[in-house]
Coordinates of C-alpha atoms (C1' of nucleotides) in Angstrom, one line a residue:
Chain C
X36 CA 49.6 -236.4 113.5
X37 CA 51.3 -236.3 117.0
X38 CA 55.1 -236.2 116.8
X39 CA 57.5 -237.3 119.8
X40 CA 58.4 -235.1 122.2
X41 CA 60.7 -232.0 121.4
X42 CA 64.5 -233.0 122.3
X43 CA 65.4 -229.5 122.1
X44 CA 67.2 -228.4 124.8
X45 CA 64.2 -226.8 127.1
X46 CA 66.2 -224.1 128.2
X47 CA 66.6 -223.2 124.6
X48 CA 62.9 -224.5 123.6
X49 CA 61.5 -221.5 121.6
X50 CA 58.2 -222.6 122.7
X51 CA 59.7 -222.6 126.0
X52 CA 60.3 -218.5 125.4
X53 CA 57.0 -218.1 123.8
X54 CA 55.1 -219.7 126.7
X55 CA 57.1 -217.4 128.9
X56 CA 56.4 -214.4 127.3
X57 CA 52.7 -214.8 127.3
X58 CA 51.8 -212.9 130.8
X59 CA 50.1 -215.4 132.0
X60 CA 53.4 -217.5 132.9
X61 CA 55.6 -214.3 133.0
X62 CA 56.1 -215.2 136.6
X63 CA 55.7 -218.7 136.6
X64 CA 58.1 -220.9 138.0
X65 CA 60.2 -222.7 136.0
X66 CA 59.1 -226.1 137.0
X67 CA 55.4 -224.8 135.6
X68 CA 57.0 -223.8 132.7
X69 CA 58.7 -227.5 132.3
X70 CA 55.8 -229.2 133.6
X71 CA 53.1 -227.6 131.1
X72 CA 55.3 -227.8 128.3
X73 CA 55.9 -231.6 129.0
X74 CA 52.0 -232.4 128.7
X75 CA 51.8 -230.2 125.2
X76 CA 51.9 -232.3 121.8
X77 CA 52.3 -230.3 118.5
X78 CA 49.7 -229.6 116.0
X79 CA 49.6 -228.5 112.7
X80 CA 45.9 -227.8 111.7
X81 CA 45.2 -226.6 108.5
X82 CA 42.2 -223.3 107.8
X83 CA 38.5 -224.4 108.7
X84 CA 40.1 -226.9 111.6
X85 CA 37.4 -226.7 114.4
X86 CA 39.6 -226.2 117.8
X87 CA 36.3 -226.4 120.4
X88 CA 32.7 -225.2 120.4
X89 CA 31.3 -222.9 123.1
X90 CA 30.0 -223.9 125.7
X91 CA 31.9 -227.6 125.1
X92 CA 33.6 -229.1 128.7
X93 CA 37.8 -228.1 127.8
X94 CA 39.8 -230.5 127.7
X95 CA 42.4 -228.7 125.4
X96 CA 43.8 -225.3 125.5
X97 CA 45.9 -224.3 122.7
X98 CA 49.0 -222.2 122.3
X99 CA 49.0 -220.4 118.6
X100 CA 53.1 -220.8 117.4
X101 CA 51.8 -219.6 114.2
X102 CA 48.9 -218.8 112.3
X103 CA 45.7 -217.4 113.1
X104 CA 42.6 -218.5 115.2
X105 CA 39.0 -217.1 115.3
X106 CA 37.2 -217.0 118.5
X107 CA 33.6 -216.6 117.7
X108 CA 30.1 -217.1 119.4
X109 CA 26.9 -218.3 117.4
X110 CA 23.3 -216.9 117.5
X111 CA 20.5 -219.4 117.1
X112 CA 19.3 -218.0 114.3
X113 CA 22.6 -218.7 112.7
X114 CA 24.2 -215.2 113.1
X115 CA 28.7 -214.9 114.7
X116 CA 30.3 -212.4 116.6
X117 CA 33.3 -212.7 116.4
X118 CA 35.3 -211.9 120.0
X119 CA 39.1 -211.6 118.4
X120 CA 41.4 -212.9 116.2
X121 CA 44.6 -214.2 117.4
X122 CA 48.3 -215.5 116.3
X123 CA 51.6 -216.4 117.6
X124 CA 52.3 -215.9 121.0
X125 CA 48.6 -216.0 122.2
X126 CA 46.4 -218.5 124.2
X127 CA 43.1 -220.2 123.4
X128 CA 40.4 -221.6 125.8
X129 CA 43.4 -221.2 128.0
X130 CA 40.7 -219.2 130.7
X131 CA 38.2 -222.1 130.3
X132 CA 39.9 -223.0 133.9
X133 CA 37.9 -219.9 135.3
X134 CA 34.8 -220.5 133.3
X135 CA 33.7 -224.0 135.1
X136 CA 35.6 -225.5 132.6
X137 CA 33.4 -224.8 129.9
X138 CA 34.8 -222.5 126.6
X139 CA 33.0 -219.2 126.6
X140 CA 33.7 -219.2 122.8
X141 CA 33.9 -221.4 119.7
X142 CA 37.3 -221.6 117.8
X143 CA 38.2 -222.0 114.7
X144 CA 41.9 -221.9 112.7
X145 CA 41.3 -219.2 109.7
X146 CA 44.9 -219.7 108.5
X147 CA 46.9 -222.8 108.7
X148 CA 48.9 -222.9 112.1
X149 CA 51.4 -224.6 114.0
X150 CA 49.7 -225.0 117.3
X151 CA 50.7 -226.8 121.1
X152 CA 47.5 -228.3 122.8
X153 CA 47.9 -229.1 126.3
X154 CA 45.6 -230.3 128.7
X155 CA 43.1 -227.9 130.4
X156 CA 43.7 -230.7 133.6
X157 CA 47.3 -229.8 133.6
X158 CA 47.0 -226.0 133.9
X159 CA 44.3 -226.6 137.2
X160 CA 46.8 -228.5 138.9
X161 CA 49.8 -225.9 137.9
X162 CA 47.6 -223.3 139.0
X163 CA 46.4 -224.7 142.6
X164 CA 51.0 -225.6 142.7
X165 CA 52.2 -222.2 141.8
X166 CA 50.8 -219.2 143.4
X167 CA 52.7 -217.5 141.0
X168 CA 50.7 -219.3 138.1
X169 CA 47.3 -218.0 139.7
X170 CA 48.7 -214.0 139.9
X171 CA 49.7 -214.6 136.2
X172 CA 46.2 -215.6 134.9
X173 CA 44.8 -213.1 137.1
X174 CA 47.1 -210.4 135.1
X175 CA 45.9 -212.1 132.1
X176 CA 42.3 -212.4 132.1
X177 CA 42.0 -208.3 133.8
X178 CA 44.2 -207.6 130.4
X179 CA 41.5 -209.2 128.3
X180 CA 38.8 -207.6 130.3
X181 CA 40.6 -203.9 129.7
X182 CA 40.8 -204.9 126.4
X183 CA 37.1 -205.7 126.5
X184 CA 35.9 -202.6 127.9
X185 CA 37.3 -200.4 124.9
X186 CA 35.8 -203.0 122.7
X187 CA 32.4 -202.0 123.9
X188 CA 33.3 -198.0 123.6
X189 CA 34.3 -198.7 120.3
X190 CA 31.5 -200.7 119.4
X191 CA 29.1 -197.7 120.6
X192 CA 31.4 -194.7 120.1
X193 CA 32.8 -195.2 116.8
X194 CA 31.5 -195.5 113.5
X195 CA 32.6 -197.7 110.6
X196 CA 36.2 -195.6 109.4
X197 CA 36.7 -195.0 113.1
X198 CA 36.9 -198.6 113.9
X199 CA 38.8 -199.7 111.2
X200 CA 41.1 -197.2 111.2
X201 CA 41.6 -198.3 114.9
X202 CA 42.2 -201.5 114.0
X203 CA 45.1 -200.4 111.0
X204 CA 46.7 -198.0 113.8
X205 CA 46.9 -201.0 116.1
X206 CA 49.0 -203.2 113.6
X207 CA 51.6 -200.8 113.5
X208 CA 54.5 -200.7 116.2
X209 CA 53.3 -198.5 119.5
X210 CA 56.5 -196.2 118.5
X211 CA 55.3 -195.5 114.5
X212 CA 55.3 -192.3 113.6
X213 CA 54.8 -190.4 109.9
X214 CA 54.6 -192.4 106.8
X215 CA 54.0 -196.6 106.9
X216 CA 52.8 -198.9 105.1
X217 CA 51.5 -202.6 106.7
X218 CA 49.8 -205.6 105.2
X219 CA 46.4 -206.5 106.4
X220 CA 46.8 -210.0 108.4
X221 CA 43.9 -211.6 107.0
X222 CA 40.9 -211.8 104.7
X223 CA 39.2 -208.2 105.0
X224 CA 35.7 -210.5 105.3
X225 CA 37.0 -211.5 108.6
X226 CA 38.2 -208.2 109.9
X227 CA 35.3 -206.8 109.0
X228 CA 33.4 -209.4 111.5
X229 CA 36.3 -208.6 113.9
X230 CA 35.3 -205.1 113.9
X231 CA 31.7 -205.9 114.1
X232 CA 30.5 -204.6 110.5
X233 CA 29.5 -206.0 107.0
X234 CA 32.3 -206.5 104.5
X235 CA 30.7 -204.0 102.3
X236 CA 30.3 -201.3 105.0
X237 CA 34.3 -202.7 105.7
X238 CA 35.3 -201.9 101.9
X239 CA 33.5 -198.6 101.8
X240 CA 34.9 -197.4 105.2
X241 CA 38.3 -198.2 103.9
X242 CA 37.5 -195.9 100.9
X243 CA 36.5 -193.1 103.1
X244 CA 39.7 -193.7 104.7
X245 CA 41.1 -193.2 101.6
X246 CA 39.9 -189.7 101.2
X247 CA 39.5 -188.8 104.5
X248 CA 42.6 -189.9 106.3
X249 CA 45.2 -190.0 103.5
X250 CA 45.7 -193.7 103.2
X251 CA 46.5 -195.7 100.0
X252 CA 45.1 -199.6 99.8
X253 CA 46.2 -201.6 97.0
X254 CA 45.1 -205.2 97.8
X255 CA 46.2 -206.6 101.4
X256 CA 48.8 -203.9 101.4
X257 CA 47.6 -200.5 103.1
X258 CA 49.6 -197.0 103.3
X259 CA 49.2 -194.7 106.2
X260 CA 51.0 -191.3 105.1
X261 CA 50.5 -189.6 108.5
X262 CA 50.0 -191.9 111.6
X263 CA 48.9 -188.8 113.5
X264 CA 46.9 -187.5 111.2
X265 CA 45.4 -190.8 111.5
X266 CA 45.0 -191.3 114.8
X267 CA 43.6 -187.8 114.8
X268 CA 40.6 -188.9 112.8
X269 CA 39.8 -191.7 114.7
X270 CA 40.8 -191.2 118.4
X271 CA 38.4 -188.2 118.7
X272 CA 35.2 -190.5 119.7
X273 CA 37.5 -192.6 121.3
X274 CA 38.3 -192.3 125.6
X275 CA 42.5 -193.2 126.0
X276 CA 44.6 -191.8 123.1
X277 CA 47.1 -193.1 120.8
X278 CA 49.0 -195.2 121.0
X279 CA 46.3 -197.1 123.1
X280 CA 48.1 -199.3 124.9
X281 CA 45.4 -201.6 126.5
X282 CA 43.7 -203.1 123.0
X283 CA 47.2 -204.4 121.5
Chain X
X10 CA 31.2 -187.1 157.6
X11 CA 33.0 -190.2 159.0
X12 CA 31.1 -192.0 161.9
X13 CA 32.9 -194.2 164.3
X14 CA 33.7 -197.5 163.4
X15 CA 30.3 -199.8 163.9
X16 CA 29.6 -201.0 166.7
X17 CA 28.2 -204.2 166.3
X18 CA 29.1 -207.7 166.9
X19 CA 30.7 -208.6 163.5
X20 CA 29.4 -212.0 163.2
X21 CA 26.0 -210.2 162.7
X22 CA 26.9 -207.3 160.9
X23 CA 25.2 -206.9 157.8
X24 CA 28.1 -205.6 155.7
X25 CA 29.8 -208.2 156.9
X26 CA 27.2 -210.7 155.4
X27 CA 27.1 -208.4 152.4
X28 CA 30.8 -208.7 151.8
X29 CA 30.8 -212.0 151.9
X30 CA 28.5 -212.7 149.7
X31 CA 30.1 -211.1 146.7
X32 CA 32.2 -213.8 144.7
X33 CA 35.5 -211.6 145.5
X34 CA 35.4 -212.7 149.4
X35 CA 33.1 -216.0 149.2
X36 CA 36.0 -218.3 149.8
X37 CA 38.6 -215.5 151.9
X38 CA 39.4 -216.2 155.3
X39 CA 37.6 -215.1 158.0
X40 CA 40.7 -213.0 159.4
X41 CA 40.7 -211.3 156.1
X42 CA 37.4 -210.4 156.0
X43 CA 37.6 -208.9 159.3
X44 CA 40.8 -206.9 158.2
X45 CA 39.1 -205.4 155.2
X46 CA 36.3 -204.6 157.1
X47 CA 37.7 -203.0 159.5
X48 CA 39.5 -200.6 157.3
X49 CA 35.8 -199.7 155.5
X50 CA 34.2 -196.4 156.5
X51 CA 30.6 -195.7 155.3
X52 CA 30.0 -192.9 153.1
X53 CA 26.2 -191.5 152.4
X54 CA 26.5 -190.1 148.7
X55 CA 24.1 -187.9 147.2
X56 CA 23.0 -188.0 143.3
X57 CA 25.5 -187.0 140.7
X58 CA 28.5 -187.5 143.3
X59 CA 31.8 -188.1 141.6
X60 CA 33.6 -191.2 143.0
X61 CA 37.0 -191.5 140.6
X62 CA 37.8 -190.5 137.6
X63 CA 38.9 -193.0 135.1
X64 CA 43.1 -193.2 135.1
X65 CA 43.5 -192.0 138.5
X66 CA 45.3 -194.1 140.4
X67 CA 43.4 -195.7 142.7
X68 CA 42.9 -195.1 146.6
X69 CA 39.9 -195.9 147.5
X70 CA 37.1 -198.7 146.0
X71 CA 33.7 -199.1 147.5
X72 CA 31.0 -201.9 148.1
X73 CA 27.3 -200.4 147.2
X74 CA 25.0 -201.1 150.1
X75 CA 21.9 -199.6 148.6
X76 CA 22.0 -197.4 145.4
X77 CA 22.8 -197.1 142.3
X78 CA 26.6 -196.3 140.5
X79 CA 27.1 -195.9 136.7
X80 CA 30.6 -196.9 135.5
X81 CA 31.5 -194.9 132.8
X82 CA 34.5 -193.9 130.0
X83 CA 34.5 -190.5 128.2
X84 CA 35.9 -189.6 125.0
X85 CA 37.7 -186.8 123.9
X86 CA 34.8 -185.0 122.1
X87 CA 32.4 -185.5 125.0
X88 CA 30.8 -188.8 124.9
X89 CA 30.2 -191.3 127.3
X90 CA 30.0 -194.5 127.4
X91 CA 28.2 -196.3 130.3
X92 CA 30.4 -199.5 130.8
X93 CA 27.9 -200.8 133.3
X94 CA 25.0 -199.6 136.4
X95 CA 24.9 -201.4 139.5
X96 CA 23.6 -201.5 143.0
X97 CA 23.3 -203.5 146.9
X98 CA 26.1 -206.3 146.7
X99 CA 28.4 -204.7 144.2
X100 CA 32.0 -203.6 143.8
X101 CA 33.0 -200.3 142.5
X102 CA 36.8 -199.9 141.2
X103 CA 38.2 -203.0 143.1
X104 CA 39.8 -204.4 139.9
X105 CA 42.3 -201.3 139.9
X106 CA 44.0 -203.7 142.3
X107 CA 44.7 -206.0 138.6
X108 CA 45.1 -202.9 136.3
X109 CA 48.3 -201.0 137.6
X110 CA 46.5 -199.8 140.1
X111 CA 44.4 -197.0 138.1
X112 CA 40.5 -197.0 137.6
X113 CA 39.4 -197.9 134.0
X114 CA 36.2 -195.9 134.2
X115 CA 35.3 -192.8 136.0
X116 CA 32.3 -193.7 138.5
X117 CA 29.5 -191.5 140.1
X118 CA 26.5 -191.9 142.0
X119 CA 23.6 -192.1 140.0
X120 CA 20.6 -192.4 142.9
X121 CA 21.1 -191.6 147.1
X122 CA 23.6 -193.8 148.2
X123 CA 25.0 -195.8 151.0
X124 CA 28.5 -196.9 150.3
X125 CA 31.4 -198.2 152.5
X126 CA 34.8 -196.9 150.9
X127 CA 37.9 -199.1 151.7
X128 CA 41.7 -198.0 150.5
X129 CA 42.8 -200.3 148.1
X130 CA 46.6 -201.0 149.7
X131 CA 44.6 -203.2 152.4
X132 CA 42.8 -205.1 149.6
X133 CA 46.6 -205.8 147.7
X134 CA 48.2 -206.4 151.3
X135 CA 45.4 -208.7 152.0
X136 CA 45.4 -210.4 148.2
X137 CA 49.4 -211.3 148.9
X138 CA 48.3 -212.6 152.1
X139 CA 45.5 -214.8 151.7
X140 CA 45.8 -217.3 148.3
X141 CA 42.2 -217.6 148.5
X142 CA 41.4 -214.4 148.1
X143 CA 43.4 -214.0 145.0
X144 CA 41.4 -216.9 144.0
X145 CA 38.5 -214.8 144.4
X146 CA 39.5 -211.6 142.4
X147 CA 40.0 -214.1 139.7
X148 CA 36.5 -215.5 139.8
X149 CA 35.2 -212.2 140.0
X150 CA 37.2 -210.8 137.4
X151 CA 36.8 -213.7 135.4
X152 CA 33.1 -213.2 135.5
X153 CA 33.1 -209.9 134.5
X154 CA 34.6 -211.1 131.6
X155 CA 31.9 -213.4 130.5
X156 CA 29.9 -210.8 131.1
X157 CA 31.5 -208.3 128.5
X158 CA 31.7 -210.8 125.8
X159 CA 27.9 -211.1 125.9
X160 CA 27.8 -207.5 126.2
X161 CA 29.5 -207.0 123.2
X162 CA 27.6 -209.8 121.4
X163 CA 24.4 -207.8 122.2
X164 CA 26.0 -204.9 120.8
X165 CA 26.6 -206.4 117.4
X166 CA 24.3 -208.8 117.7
X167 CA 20.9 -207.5 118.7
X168 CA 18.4 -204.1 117.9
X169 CA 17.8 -201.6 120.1
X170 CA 14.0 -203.3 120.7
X171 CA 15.9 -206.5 121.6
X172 CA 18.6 -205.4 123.7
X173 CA 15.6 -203.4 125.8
X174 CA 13.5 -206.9 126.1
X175 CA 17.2 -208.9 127.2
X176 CA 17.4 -206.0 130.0
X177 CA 14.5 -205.9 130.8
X178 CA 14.5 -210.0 131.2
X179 CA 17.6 -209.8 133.3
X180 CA 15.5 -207.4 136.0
X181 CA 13.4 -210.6 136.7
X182 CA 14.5 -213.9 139.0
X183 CA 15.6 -216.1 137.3
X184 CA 12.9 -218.3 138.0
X185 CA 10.4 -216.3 136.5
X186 CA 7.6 -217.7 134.3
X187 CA 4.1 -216.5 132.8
X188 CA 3.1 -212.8 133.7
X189 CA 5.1 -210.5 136.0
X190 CA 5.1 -206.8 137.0
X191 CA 8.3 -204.9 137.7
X192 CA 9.8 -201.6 138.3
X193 CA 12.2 -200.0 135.8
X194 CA 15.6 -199.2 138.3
X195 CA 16.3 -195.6 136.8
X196 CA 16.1 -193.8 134.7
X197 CA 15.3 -194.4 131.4
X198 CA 17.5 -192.0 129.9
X199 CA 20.4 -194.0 131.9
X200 CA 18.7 -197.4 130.7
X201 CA 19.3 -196.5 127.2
X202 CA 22.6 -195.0 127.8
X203 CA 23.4 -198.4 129.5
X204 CA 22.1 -199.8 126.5
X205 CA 24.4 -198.0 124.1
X206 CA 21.5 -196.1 122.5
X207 CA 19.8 -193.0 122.6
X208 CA 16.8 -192.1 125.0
X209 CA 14.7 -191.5 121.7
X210 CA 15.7 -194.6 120.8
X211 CA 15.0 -196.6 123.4
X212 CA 11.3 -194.9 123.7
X213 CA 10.6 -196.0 120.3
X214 CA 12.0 -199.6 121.0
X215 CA 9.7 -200.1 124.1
X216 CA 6.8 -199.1 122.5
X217 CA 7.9 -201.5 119.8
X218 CA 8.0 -204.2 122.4
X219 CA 4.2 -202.7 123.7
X220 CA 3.1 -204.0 120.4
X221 CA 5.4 -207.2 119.3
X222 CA 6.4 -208.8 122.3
X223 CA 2.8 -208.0 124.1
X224 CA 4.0 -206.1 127.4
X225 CA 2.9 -202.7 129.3
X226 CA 4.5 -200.1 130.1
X227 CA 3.2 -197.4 132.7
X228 CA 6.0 -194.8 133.2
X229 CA 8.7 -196.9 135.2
X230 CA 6.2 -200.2 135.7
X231 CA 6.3 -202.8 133.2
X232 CA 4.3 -205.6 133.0
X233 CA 5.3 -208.8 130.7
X234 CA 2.2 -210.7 129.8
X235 CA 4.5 -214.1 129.1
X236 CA 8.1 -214.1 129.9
X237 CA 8.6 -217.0 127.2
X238 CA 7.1 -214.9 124.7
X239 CA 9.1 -212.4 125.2
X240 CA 12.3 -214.3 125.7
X241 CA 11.7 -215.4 121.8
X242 CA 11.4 -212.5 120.8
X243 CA 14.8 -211.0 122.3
X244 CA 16.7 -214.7 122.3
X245 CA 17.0 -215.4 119.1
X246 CA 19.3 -212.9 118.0
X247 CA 21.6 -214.4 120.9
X248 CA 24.2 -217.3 121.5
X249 CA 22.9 -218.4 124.9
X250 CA 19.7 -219.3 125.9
X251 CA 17.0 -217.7 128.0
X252 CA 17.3 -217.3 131.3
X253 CA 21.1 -216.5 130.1
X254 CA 22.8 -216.8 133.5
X255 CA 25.9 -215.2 132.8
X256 CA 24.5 -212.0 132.3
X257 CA 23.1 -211.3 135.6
Chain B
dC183 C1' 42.9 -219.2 79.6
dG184 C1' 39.0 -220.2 82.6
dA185 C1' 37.1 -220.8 87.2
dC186 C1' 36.5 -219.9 91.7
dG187 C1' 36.7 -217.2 95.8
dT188 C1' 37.2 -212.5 97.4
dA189 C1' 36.4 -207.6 97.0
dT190 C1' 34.1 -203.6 95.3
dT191 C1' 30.3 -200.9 93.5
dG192 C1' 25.5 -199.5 92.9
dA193 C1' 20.7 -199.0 94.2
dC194 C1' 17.6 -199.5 97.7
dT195 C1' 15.8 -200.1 102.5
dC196 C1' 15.6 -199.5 107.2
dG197 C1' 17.2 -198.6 111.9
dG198 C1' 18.8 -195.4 114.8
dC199 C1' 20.3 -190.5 115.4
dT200 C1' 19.3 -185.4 115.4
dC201 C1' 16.6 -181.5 116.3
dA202 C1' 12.5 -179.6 117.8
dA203 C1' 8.0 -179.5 119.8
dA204 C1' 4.6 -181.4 122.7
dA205 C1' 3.2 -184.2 126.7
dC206 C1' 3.9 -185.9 131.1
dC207 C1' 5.7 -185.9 136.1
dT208 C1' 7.0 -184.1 140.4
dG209 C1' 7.7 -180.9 143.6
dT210 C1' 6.9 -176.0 145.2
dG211 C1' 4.5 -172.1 146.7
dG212 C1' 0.5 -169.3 146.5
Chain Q
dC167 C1' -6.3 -177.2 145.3
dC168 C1' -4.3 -175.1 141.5
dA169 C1' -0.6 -172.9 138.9
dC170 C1' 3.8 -173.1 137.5
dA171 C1' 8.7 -174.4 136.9
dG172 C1' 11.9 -178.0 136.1
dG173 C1' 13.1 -182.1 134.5
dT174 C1' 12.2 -186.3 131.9
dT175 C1' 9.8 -188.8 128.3
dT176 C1' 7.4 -189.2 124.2
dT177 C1' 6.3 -188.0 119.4
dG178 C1' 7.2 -186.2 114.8
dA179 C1' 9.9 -185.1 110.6
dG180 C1' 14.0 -185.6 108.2
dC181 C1' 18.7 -187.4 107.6
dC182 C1' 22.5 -190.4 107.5
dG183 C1' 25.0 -194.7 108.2
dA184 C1' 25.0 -199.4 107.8
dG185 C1' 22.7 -203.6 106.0
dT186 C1' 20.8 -206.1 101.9
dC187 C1' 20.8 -207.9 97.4
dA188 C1' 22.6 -208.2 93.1
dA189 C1' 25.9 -207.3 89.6
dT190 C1' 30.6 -206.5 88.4
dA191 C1' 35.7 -206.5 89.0
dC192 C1' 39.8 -208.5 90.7
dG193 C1' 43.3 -212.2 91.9
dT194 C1' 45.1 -216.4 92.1
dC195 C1' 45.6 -220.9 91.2
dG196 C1' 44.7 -224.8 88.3

DNA sequence: CGACGTATTGACTCGGCTCAAAACCTGTGG
DNA sequence: CCACAGGTTTTGAGCCGAGTCAATACGTCG
C-alpha cells in the first residue's frame, strides 16, 4: 500500500533527520536531502517480506525506520551466511550504485518494519550532482569495509563465547560500565547465523557465558554483572579493545 | 637509499602504466597522475620488513611493483590474522586516506620487494582536487568490499580442503579450462595463514584435494587435472559461481 | 488447555588444532 | 660431492570445539 506523500513539514520530517544522520548524507546538501526524500514512498512490510535477491539489477534501496532486515547470501547447495542484521537508521542495497548496480546480497525483513524505498536511479544522479554525496558514500562503504575486516578476525580469532559475548558487549552503550542488563534484539536462531554458528553451539556458548563471564539469561533478557570483566574474556583474541568502536 | 627521481619520459614509464591500471587512478586525470607520481620514491624492501603498524596514523602508502605484502591485524594474546597477501599492481595502506587517516592492518614484506612509497597528504590534496579520482577510491574501496563479504562467506561457509581448492582456483586466468600447471606464490605456511587455518591443516586439506578433487602437488607446483572438476568440488559450498570474478 | 514455534539438552561424530617427531629442502662450507 | 645446519612441510596421535540428529522443555498465542 503506497500512501501520499508526507506533508510534514520537511524541515521537521523525522525521516528527514534520520536520512541525515546516516553518514552517508551527513554532508549532503540539503537539496539531496529534499530531492531523495521526494522520490521515497513508505512501506510497511511485514516478517518473511523478500526486499531483493543477490545478484538482482537494484532498482530499490531501502531505508529501515523500524524494524529489522537480514542481509544474507545463498550457497547452491542451499546453505546462508548471513552478512548483518540491521534496524532503524540503516541503509539497504543502498551501495548497489557501486556494485554495477547489481545487490551483493539478498534481503529479507525478519521483524515487521516501517521502511522508505527510493529509487537506486535517484541516488546515481544525486551522487554524480553533489560531490558532497559521493565523499559521504565513500565514508560509508570504508565504514562497512572496517567493519568487515574485524568480522573476518572474529570469524578466525574467536571461538563460540568469544563472539557472542562480542556481539552482547556491542548492544550496550559505548560508555557502559559495571552491571547491565539488555534484551537480545531478535530470535537467538538468527544471531546465531549472524555470528556465523549453529543455534545449539549459540545456546551452549551462552551457557558458558553464564559460568564463565558472570552473565544471567532468562529468555530474550541477558545480564552482564561486570562489562569489563566481560570484555576481558572476550577481547583477549581480539586485535582493537573495548569499546571497539569500528563494529557498532 | 633514495635514488633520484626517474628519469624517463613519463608517457612510457612503467609505473606510470602500472598506476594507472589499478581501479584507484583508471579514470584520474592525467595532471593527477603526474602529481602523485611525482611525489613517489622507490623503496627496495627486503623479507620480513615492517611497513606500518596497524593504528598508526598514516604517512606513507605504497604501490607493489614486484613482491609480495601480507596485511595483517594482531590481537592482544599474540595472534594474527592475515587480512589479505598481495603483489605487482597493488595498493598497500591507501585506504587510510577513508579511515581517519590511520592504517587498519599492520603490513610487512613477505618476499624481496620493489615498492614506490608515496605520503598520503598528496593522495587527500589530490582526492579534493580531482572528483574523479574520489570516484576511484570509491570503486576501489567498494571492491574491496565485495571482496570481504565473500571472504567471510568462505569462512563460514567452506572446509579448509575447500577454501584451499577456491585459492588455489583464483591463482589461474580466468579463462582457464581442462588441465593446468601452476606455481604456489609463497609460502605455504602464509597460504594457510591467508586461509585462516593452520599450516597442518592446510597440508592435510591438499592432500585431501590429491585424492578427491584429482590434482598434484610437487612442493610449490600444482597441477589440476580438470579445472571443472575441481571447481565442483570447491563451488558448491559457495553463493557465486565458478570462475567467481569478484574474488580476484 | 493444547498446539506450534523456538530454545535447550544429550549423545555422538568429525573437522581442525596441538604437540611432537620425522621428512624434505636449500644453502653453506669442507 | 658430501655433510650438515636451518628452515619448512608432512605425518602421527590425541584432544577439543562445533556440527548433527533426536528428544525434551519452554513460551506464547489461539
Amino acid at each position: 500500500m503506497v500512501l501520499a506523500m508526507p506533508t510534514l513539514d520537511l524541515a521537521t520530517d523525522p525521516n528527514k533527520v534520520l536520512l541525515e544522520s546516516h553518514s552517508m548524507f551527513a554532508k549532503a546538501s540539503a537539496e539531496t536531502l529534499d530531492k531523495i526524500l521526494a522520490a521515497g514512498r513508505p512501506l510497511l512490510a511485514e516478517k518473511n517480506k523478500l526486499l531483493f535477491l543477490q545478484d538482482d539489477p537494484a532498482e530499490y534501496f531501502y531505508l529501515v525506520v523500524s524494524g529489522w532486515v537480514k542481509l544474507f547470501r545463498e550457497t547452491l547447495d542451499g546453505d546462508e551466511a548471513v552478512i548483518d542484521v540491521v534496524n532503524t537508521g540503516h541503509l539497504v542495497g543502498a551501495s548497489a550504485v557501486v556494485d554495477d548496480g547489481q545487490h551483493s546480497a539478498s534481503a529479507t525483513v525478519v521483524a515487521t518494519s516501517n521502511l522508505i524505498s527510493f529509487p537506486v536511479r535517484v541516488l546515481e544522479d544525486a551522487m554524480t550532482q553533489d560531490p558532497a554525496l559521493a565523499l559521504g558514500m565513500l565514508t560509508s562503504i570504508a565504514k562497512q569495509r572496517r567493519k568487515q575486516s574485524r568480522e573476518i578476525e572474529g570469524l578466525t580469532l574467536q571461538n563460540a563465547s568469544q563472539r557472542i559475548g562480542c556481539f552482547l558487549l556491542r548492544l550496550l552503550p559505548a560508555t557502559a560500565e559495571g552491571s547491565h542488563t539488555l534484551h537480545l534484539p531478535y530470535d537467538k536462531s538468527l544471531i546465531a547465523a549472524r555470528l556465523g554458528m549453529k543455534s545449539e553451539t549459540f545456546s551452549r556458548g551462552l551457557a558458558r557465558l553464564r559460568k564463565d563471564a558472570d552473565i544471567g539469561v532468562k529468555g530474550a533478557s541477558v545480564t552482564i554483572s561486570d562489562v569489563y570483566f566481560l570484555a576481558n574474556y572476550v577481547c583477549s583474541a581480539c586485535s582493537n579493545d573495548f569499546p571497539c568502536e569500528d563494529l557498532r
